[in-house]
Structures are given as structure tokens and as C-alpha cells.
Amino acid sequence: MKRTRVFHFISHFDLGGAERVAANIAKSGNGKIEYHVVEMMRGRSDYSRQFIDELRQAGVVCHRAWMPDIRWHFVLERITALLFPLRFLWLWLRWHPDVVHTHTELPDLCTVAAFSLFPWMSKSCKVVRTIHNNCLWTGQSRLGAVCERFFIGRKANVAISQSVRKSYKSRFGDDTPIIYNGVGEIRQKCYDALVEDKVNVVFAGRFEKQKGISVMIEVVETLATDGRYHFHVFGDGSMREEVEGRLGGLPNVSVRPPLFSLSSYLSSFDFMFMPSEFEGLSIVAIEASMSCLPNIINSCPGLEETLPYDWPLKVAGNDKAAYLHLFREFIPSCRREELGNMARDFVRSNFSIEKMQQGYEKRYLAKL
């Protein structure tokens, strides 16, 4: 019996919540589906190699890109999209995918380019598109409008949270179904660079404005003289120089590149710090809760959905003074273990990885 062949399109084999979602779906182990993951621009970090190894060990076929992952005013992204139809034609002739599942804007743009140039592919290859973010097509509104007409016309859209669904309907008028991102429980191991006799706080994410980097820097700088805390900052991105320049020399901070398999070390830390301005639905936040790691968050769309309504470690409006109050007054006397158990119970009941996998696989088969 022929297996259904599903191609996931991702930006790159590298750090990213959408990439992790694609990997978690592709690793479902469903013998009736053959999964492939295709990157649009070539990831080139140590994380990239480990990510690809993880997928291959799970039986997922990985397709590398040749276009370097360099971001400059959307120029290389648009060149990638213009060239991708020819690359996809070769993949289509070689593998004959039944479903293409696209994640985030560059893969979305490449998908629209390929199916617009070769519309006959639509007869045998269907499209599913996950909307991972509340804010789409920043700086590319005209291209975005073209792409959204394509996905809405094919009823391809799936939102990852209520906040994403509401944002999308408000802007584009289409009401999408929701499949929540799922996370499985991961065997934990000890992170060997913890600082003894300190409260070890972890920040992990892209060094981009959306992640609240400026607020994170200000809070950590202000707490530089507070001997109770040590901050472990993992990540990379366009604001890396600012992060390293302002935090790199402080005694209460360790700044490091992205940590592969971060989710397996989360229980080593005492708290996570996530001052994001917005999220689609944060996988890292869910993984932290699954590991009983209490999360200090900005109460923004896509983050507040990952924790109970009455969560005490959330701040409105990314207010620096409120974060400092938590660190100076609340956290030293709170019952950390109770908070961790409260968070874990919430995500166990709301964000099952099996439920996510089954939801998407049901959607693939319904498309055929």
C-alpha cells in the first residue's frame, strides 16, 4: 500500500518554534505517512547539523537548500522564492508529494510561487499552511495579500492558538480552524554550567525585537548588583551584538549560542524569563511548563494562553518595574515547586503532542 507523502516546508534547519513544530509532526511514527522536510535557505550552525541528525534518526527525509541564510531587506528571500519553483519541480518529479505543509512567511511565499507557476501540480498535491504568528507580512503587505488569497482560496489555513485565529480573522476575514502546538514529555538531564548558590534563570530565543530583547537587557542590567540571580541567555539573531555588548561583561550573566535540545535541560533551571512582545503560541514556554519550570512572562497574545489564567508570574505591558518587583519581592519567597506543578498540569491537559500530530494527519488525509 502506497504511503501518503507529506513535505514540510520550513525556513531553515535551525532554531525556531515553527521548525520545531514541523519536526514534532514529522516524527509521529505513523507508518501510513512518509515525511520529508525541505528548507528554503541553508541553515549552517552547529544546531542545524544536530537538528538534521535528529530528523534522520526518526526516518524523516531532509532536503537541504543551497541559498545561504542571509537576511537583508527581504532581497535574498525574494530571490529564493523566485528560484524555488524550479527546485520544487525537481522534487515533485522525483518524489511526487501528496501534501505540502508550509510554515512561516518564506516557505509560504515559495509555495505560492511554485503552485502559481505550475498550477497543474494542485491536481495531485494539496496544501496545508500553519499560521504561527499574530503579525504577518511586516514590510511585505502587497506580497502578503497575494499569498493570503492563495491560502484562503484553498482552505489551507490552520491557526495555532486563539490569539492567532482572532488576529488573522481581523486582518484577512477568514476564520481558521485551530490545532494547538503539542509538546511531549522529554527525558531531562543536568545542565553542567549552573551557578551554585544562585537562582538560575534562563532566557532562550531569537535575539529579535519581537522577543522583548530590549526589556530583557534592561532588567538583567538593573539586577547586575543583585547577588541572588544568574541569567543564562541562549540565542542568536540581528540583536546579538547589542546583547553581547551590554550583557557579556556582567557578573550575573552568561551569554551563549543556541543550546541544541534545550528542552532536555529545562528542569535544571529555577525560572524561565520570556518578555516577548507577542507570540503565535510559544513552544519553549510549553516545554518549560512540561518540565515544571516556572515562567516569568509578558502577558501577551500567544504567551498567556500557555499558562493558567491566574498565573502569578506574568506582567502587563512588558513593564520593567513589574518585572523587578517579581525578582526582588515575589520570587525569593514563592513556592517554586508548587508553581512548576501548576504549570505542568495545565499544559498536560491542553497541549498534547499526540493530539497535534493526529489533528494534522487527519487534515492531510481529508485533503486527498
PDB file of C-alpha atoms in Angstrom, residues 106-267:
ATOM      1  CA  LEU A 106       9.331  32.484   3.394  1.00  0.00           C
ATOM      2  CA  PRO A 107       8.048  28.919   2.861  1.00  0.00           C
ATOM      3  CA  ASP A 108       4.567  30.394   2.299  1.00  0.00           C
ATOM      4  CA  LEU A 109       5.921  32.689  -0.395  1.00  0.00           C
ATOM      5  CA  CYS A 110       7.854  29.845  -2.031  1.00  0.00           C
ATOM      6  CA  THR A 111       4.746  27.655  -2.001  1.00  0.00           C
ATOM      7  CA  VAL A 112       2.627  30.313  -3.691  1.00  0.00           C
ATOM      8  CA  ALA A 113       5.351  30.900  -6.313  1.00  0.00           C
ATOM      9  CA  ALA A 114       5.634  27.185  -7.129  1.00  0.00           C
ATOM     10  CA  PHE A 115       1.911  26.471  -7.423  1.00  0.00           C
ATOM     11  CA  SER A 116       1.297  29.677  -9.370  1.00  0.00           C
ATOM     12  CA  LEU A 117       3.953  28.805 -11.951  1.00  0.00           C
ATOM     13  CA  PHE A 118       2.908  25.153 -12.143  1.00  0.00           C
ATOM     14  CA  PRO A 119      -0.847  25.173 -11.366  1.00  0.00           C
ATOM     15  CA  TRP A 120      -1.277  21.618 -12.670  1.00  0.00           C
ATOM     16  CA  MET A 121       0.510  20.365  -9.532  1.00  0.00           C
ATOM     17  CA  SER A 122      -2.581  21.246  -7.497  1.00  0.00           C
ATOM     18  CA  LYS A 123      -4.459  18.294  -9.003  1.00  0.00           C
ATOM     19  CA  SER A 124      -2.319  15.766  -7.173  1.00  0.00           C
ATOM     20  CA  CYS A 125      -0.585  17.787  -4.436  1.00  0.00           C
ATOM     21  CA  LYS A 126      -2.638  19.570  -1.778  1.00  0.00           C
ATOM     22  CA  VAL A 127      -1.565  22.384   0.565  1.00  0.00           C
ATOM     23  CA  VAL A 128      -1.787  22.802   4.345  1.00  0.00           C
ATOM     24  CA  ARG A 129      -0.485  26.009   5.903  1.00  0.00           C
ATOM     25  CA  THR A 130       0.093  26.650   9.609  1.00  0.00           C
ATOM     26  CA  ILE A 131      -0.172  30.261  10.769  1.00  0.00           C
ATOM     27  CA  HIS A 132       2.413  30.570  13.534  1.00  0.00           C
ATOM     28  CA  ASN A 133       2.265  34.267  14.304  1.00  0.00           C
ATOM     29  CA  ASN A 134      -0.113  37.103  15.146  1.00  0.00           C
ATOM     30  CA  CYS A 135       1.792  39.578  12.993  1.00  0.00           C
ATOM     31  CA  LEU A 136       2.191  38.587   9.322  1.00  0.00           C
ATOM     32  CA  TRP A 137       3.987  40.097   6.341  1.00  0.00           C
ATOM     33  CA  THR A 138       5.641  43.025   8.120  1.00  0.00           C
ATOM     34  CA  GLY A 139       7.174  45.178   5.381  1.00  0.00           C
ATOM     35  CA  GLN A 140       5.688  42.946   2.658  1.00  0.00           C
ATOM     36  CA  SER A 141       1.974  43.724   2.759  1.00  0.00           C
ATOM     37  CA  ARG A 142       1.388  43.524  -1.004  1.00  0.00           C
ATOM     38  CA  LEU A 143       3.074  40.148  -1.328  1.00  0.00           C
ATOM     39  CA  GLY A 144       1.230  39.055   1.770  1.00  0.00           C
ATOM     40  CA  ALA A 145      -2.149  39.925   0.283  1.00  0.00           C
ATOM     41  CA  VAL A 146      -1.386  37.767  -2.780  1.00  0.00           C
ATOM     42  CA  CYS A 147      -0.287  34.846  -0.617  1.00  0.00           C
ATOM     43  CA  GLU A 148      -3.297  35.057   1.683  1.00  0.00           C
ATOM     44  CA  ARG A 149      -5.711  34.929  -1.271  1.00  0.00           C
ATOM     45  CA  PHE A 150      -3.940  31.729  -2.367  1.00  0.00           C
ATOM     46  CA  PHE A 151      -4.212  30.007   1.035  1.00  0.00           C
ATOM     47  CA  ILE A 152      -7.767  31.164   1.776  1.00  0.00           C
ATOM     48  CA  GLY A 153      -8.906  30.006  -1.668  1.00  0.00           C
ATOM     49  CA  ARG A 154      -7.552  26.509  -0.970  1.00  0.00           C
ATOM     50  CA  LYS A 155      -8.884  26.375   2.610  1.00  0.00           C
ATOM     51  CA  ALA A 156      -5.314  25.577   3.627  1.00  0.00           C
ATOM     52  CA  ASN A 157      -5.030  27.586   6.841  1.00  0.00           C
ATOM     53  CA  VAL A 158      -4.650  26.257  10.373  1.00  0.00           C
ATOM     54  CA  ALA A 159      -4.057  28.578  13.351  1.00  0.00           C
ATOM     55  CA  ILE A 160      -2.002  27.511  16.359  1.00  0.00           C
ATOM     56  CA  SER A 161      -3.893  29.476  19.020  1.00  0.00           C
ATOM     57  CA  GLN A 162      -6.977  31.553  19.719  1.00  0.00           C
ATOM     58  CA  SER A 163      -4.912  34.745  19.542  1.00  0.00           C
ATOM     59  CA  VAL A 164      -3.570  33.827  16.091  1.00  0.00           C
ATOM     60  CA  ARG A 165      -7.054  32.913  14.895  1.00  0.00           C
ATOM     61  CA  LYS A 166      -8.515  36.237  16.070  1.00  0.00           C
ATOM     62  CA  SER A 167      -5.656  38.285  14.598  1.00  0.00           C
ATOM     63  CA  TYR A 168      -5.936  36.528  11.246  1.00  0.00           C
ATOM     64  CA  LYS A 169      -9.714  36.898  11.029  1.00  0.00           C
ATOM     65  CA  SER A 170      -9.470  40.573  11.974  1.00  0.00           C
ATOM     66  CA  ARG A 171      -6.968  41.306   9.212  1.00  0.00           C
ATOM     67  CA  PHE A 172      -7.909  38.895   6.415  1.00  0.00           C
ATOM     68  CA  GLY A 173     -11.522  37.985   7.180  1.00  0.00           C
ATOM     69  CA  ASP A 174     -11.026  34.205   7.197  1.00  0.00           C
ATOM     70  CA  ASP A 175     -11.993  32.097  10.210  1.00  0.00           C
ATOM     71  CA  THR A 176      -9.488  29.255  10.530  1.00  0.00           C
ATOM     72  CA  PRO A 177      -9.567  26.002  12.489  1.00  0.00           C
ATOM     73  CA  ILE A 178      -7.146  25.634  15.407  1.00  0.00           C
ATOM     74  CA  ILE A 179      -4.666  22.856  16.093  1.00  0.00           C
ATOM     75  CA  TYR A 180      -2.678  23.693  19.189  1.00  0.00           C
ATOM     76  CA  ASN A 181       1.055  23.064  19.117  1.00  0.00           C
ATOM     77  CA  GLY A 182       1.820  19.972  21.139  1.00  0.00           C
ATOM     78  CA  VAL A 183       4.787  19.049  23.280  1.00  0.00           C
ATOM     79  CA  GLY A 184       5.773  15.671  24.663  1.00  0.00           C
ATOM     80  CA  GLU A 185       7.471  14.996  27.974  1.00  0.00           C
ATOM     81  CA  ILE A 186      11.228  14.830  27.440  1.00  0.00           C
ATOM     82  CA  ARG A 187      13.812  12.962  29.489  1.00  0.00           C
ATOM     83  CA  GLN A 188      15.701  15.563  31.487  1.00  0.00           C
ATOM     84  CA  LYS A 189      19.425  15.837  32.134  1.00  0.00           C
ATOM     85  CA  CYS A 190      21.583  18.229  34.118  1.00  0.00           C
ATOM     86  CA  TYR A 191      22.934  21.404  32.561  1.00  0.00           C
ATOM     87  CA  ASP A 192      26.540  21.479  33.763  1.00  0.00           C
ATOM     88  CA  ALA A 193      27.113  25.246  33.755  1.00  0.00           C
ATOM     89  CA  LEU A 194      24.697  26.195  36.517  1.00  0.00           C
ATOM     90  CA  VAL A 195      25.986  28.646  39.107  1.00  0.00           C
ATOM     91  CA  GLU A 196      25.865  27.262  42.626  1.00  0.00           C
ATOM     92  CA  ASP A 197      24.057  29.161  45.374  1.00  0.00           C
ATOM     93  CA  LYS A 198      22.251  31.328  42.791  1.00  0.00           C
ATOM     94  CA  VAL A 199      18.749  31.314  41.362  1.00  0.00           C
ATOM     95  CA  ASN A 200      19.476  30.235  37.776  1.00  0.00           C
ATOM     96  CA  VAL A 201      17.189  31.983  35.275  1.00  0.00           C
ATOM     97  CA  VAL A 202      17.151  31.011  31.597  1.00  0.00           C
ATOM     98  CA  PHE A 203      16.256  33.103  28.545  1.00  0.00           C
ATOM     99  CA  ALA A 204      16.261  31.202  25.240  1.00  0.00           C
ATOM    100  CA  GLY A 205      15.146  32.558  21.881  1.00  0.00           C
ATOM    101  CA  ARG A 206      15.985  34.582  18.833  1.00  0.00           C
ATOM    102  CA  PHE A 207      17.652  37.910  19.546  1.00  0.00           C
ATOM    103  CA  GLU A 208      14.935  39.904  17.778  1.00  0.00           C
ATOM    104  CA  LYS A 209      12.684  42.779  18.833  1.00  0.00           C
ATOM    105  CA  GLN A 210       9.625  40.518  18.960  1.00  0.00           C
ATOM    106  CA  LYS A 211      11.239  38.525  21.782  1.00  0.00           C
ATOM    107  CA  GLY A 212      11.450  41.566  24.064  1.00  0.00           C
ATOM    108  CA  ILE A 213      15.241  41.718  23.895  1.00  0.00           C
ATOM    109  CA  SER A 214      15.447  45.368  24.921  1.00  0.00           C
ATOM    110  CA  VAL A 215      13.358  44.757  28.043  1.00  0.00           C
ATOM    111  CA  MET A 216      15.323  41.608  28.864  1.00  0.00           C
ATOM    112  CA  ILE A 217      18.593  43.554  28.639  1.00  0.00           C
ATOM    113  CA  GLU A 218      17.319  46.385  30.862  1.00  0.00           C
ATOM    114  CA  VAL A 219      16.009  44.029  33.542  1.00  0.00           C
ATOM    115  CA  VAL A 220      19.187  41.944  33.632  1.00  0.00           C
ATOM    116  CA  GLU A 221      21.393  45.073  33.709  1.00  0.00           C
ATOM    117  CA  THR A 222      19.393  46.501  36.623  1.00  0.00           C
ATOM    118  CA  LEU A 223      19.789  43.246  38.554  1.00  0.00           C
ATOM    119  CA  ALA A 224      23.554  43.115  37.973  1.00  0.00           C
ATOM    120  CA  THR A 225      24.196  44.068  41.595  1.00  0.00           C
ATOM    121  CA  ASP A 226      21.634  41.606  42.979  1.00  0.00           C
ATOM    122  CA  GLY A 227      23.738  38.653  44.064  1.00  0.00           C
ATOM    123  CA  ARG A 228      20.820  36.219  44.199  1.00  0.00           C
ATOM    124  CA  TYR A 229      20.454  35.619  40.434  1.00  0.00           C
ATOM    125  CA  HIS A 230      22.421  34.336  37.480  1.00  0.00           C
ATOM    126  CA  PHE A 231      20.929  34.667  33.982  1.00  0.00           C
ATOM    127  CA  HIS A 232      21.713  32.139  31.243  1.00  0.00           C
ATOM    128  CA  VAL A 233      20.982  33.782  27.879  1.00  0.00           C
ATOM    129  CA  PHE A 234      20.897  31.464  24.843  1.00  0.00           C
ATOM    130  CA  GLY A 235      20.213  32.648  21.317  1.00  0.00           C
ATOM    131  CA  ASP A 236      21.272  34.393  18.153  1.00  0.00           C
ATOM    132  CA  GLY A 237      19.829  36.977  15.789  1.00  0.00           C
ATOM    133  CA  SER A 238      20.046  40.524  14.497  1.00  0.00           C
ATOM    134  CA  MET A 239      20.404  41.995  18.033  1.00  0.00           C
ATOM    135  CA  ARG A 240      23.277  39.698  19.028  1.00  0.00           C
ATOM    136  CA  GLU A 241      25.877  42.479  19.120  1.00  0.00           C
ATOM    137  CA  GLU A 242      23.714  44.559  21.452  1.00  0.00           C
ATOM    138  CA  VAL A 243      23.074  41.587  23.734  1.00  0.00           C
ATOM    139  CA  GLU A 244      26.752  40.644  23.886  1.00  0.00           C
ATOM    140  CA  GLY A 245      27.899  44.257  24.195  1.00  0.00           C
ATOM    141  CA  ARG A 246      25.609  45.150  27.097  1.00  0.00           C
ATOM    142  CA  LEU A 247      25.384  41.841  28.933  1.00  0.00           C
ATOM    143  CA  GLY A 248      28.546  39.967  28.031  1.00  0.00           C
ATOM    144  CA  GLY A 249      30.697  41.572  30.692  1.00  0.00           C
ATOM    145  CA  LEU A 250      28.230  41.486  33.574  1.00  0.00           C
ATOM    146  CA  PRO A 251      28.943  39.149  36.509  1.00  0.00           C
ATOM    147  CA  ASN A 252      25.360  37.862  36.679  1.00  0.00           C
ATOM    148  CA  VAL A 253      25.039  36.747  33.022  1.00  0.00           C
ATOM    149  CA  SER A 254      26.284  34.008  30.697  1.00  0.00           C
ATOM    150  CA  VAL A 255      25.573  34.722  27.005  1.00  0.00           C
ATOM    151  CA  ARG A 256      25.840  31.670  24.758  1.00  0.00           C
ATOM    152  CA  PRO A 257      24.746  30.479  21.288  1.00  0.00           C
ATOM    153  CA  PRO A 258      21.528  28.451  20.961  1.00  0.00           C
ATOM    154  CA  LEU A 259      21.634  25.268  23.008  1.00  0.00           C
ATOM    155  CA  PHE A 260      20.574  22.248  20.994  1.00  0.00           C
ATOM    156  CA  SER A 261      17.979  20.104  22.746  1.00  0.00           C
ATOM    157  CA  LEU A 262      17.375  22.886  25.250  1.00  0.00           C
ATOM    158  CA  SER A 263      14.124  21.186  26.215  1.00  0.00           C
ATOM    159  CA  SER A 264      16.064  18.310  27.798  1.00  0.00           C
ATOM    160  CA  TYR A 265      17.890  20.705  30.178  1.00  0.00           C
ATOM    161  CA  LEU A 266      14.984  22.924  31.266  1.00  0.00           C
ATOM    162  CA  SER A 267      14.390  21.252  34.633  1.00  0.00           C
TER     163      SER A 267
END
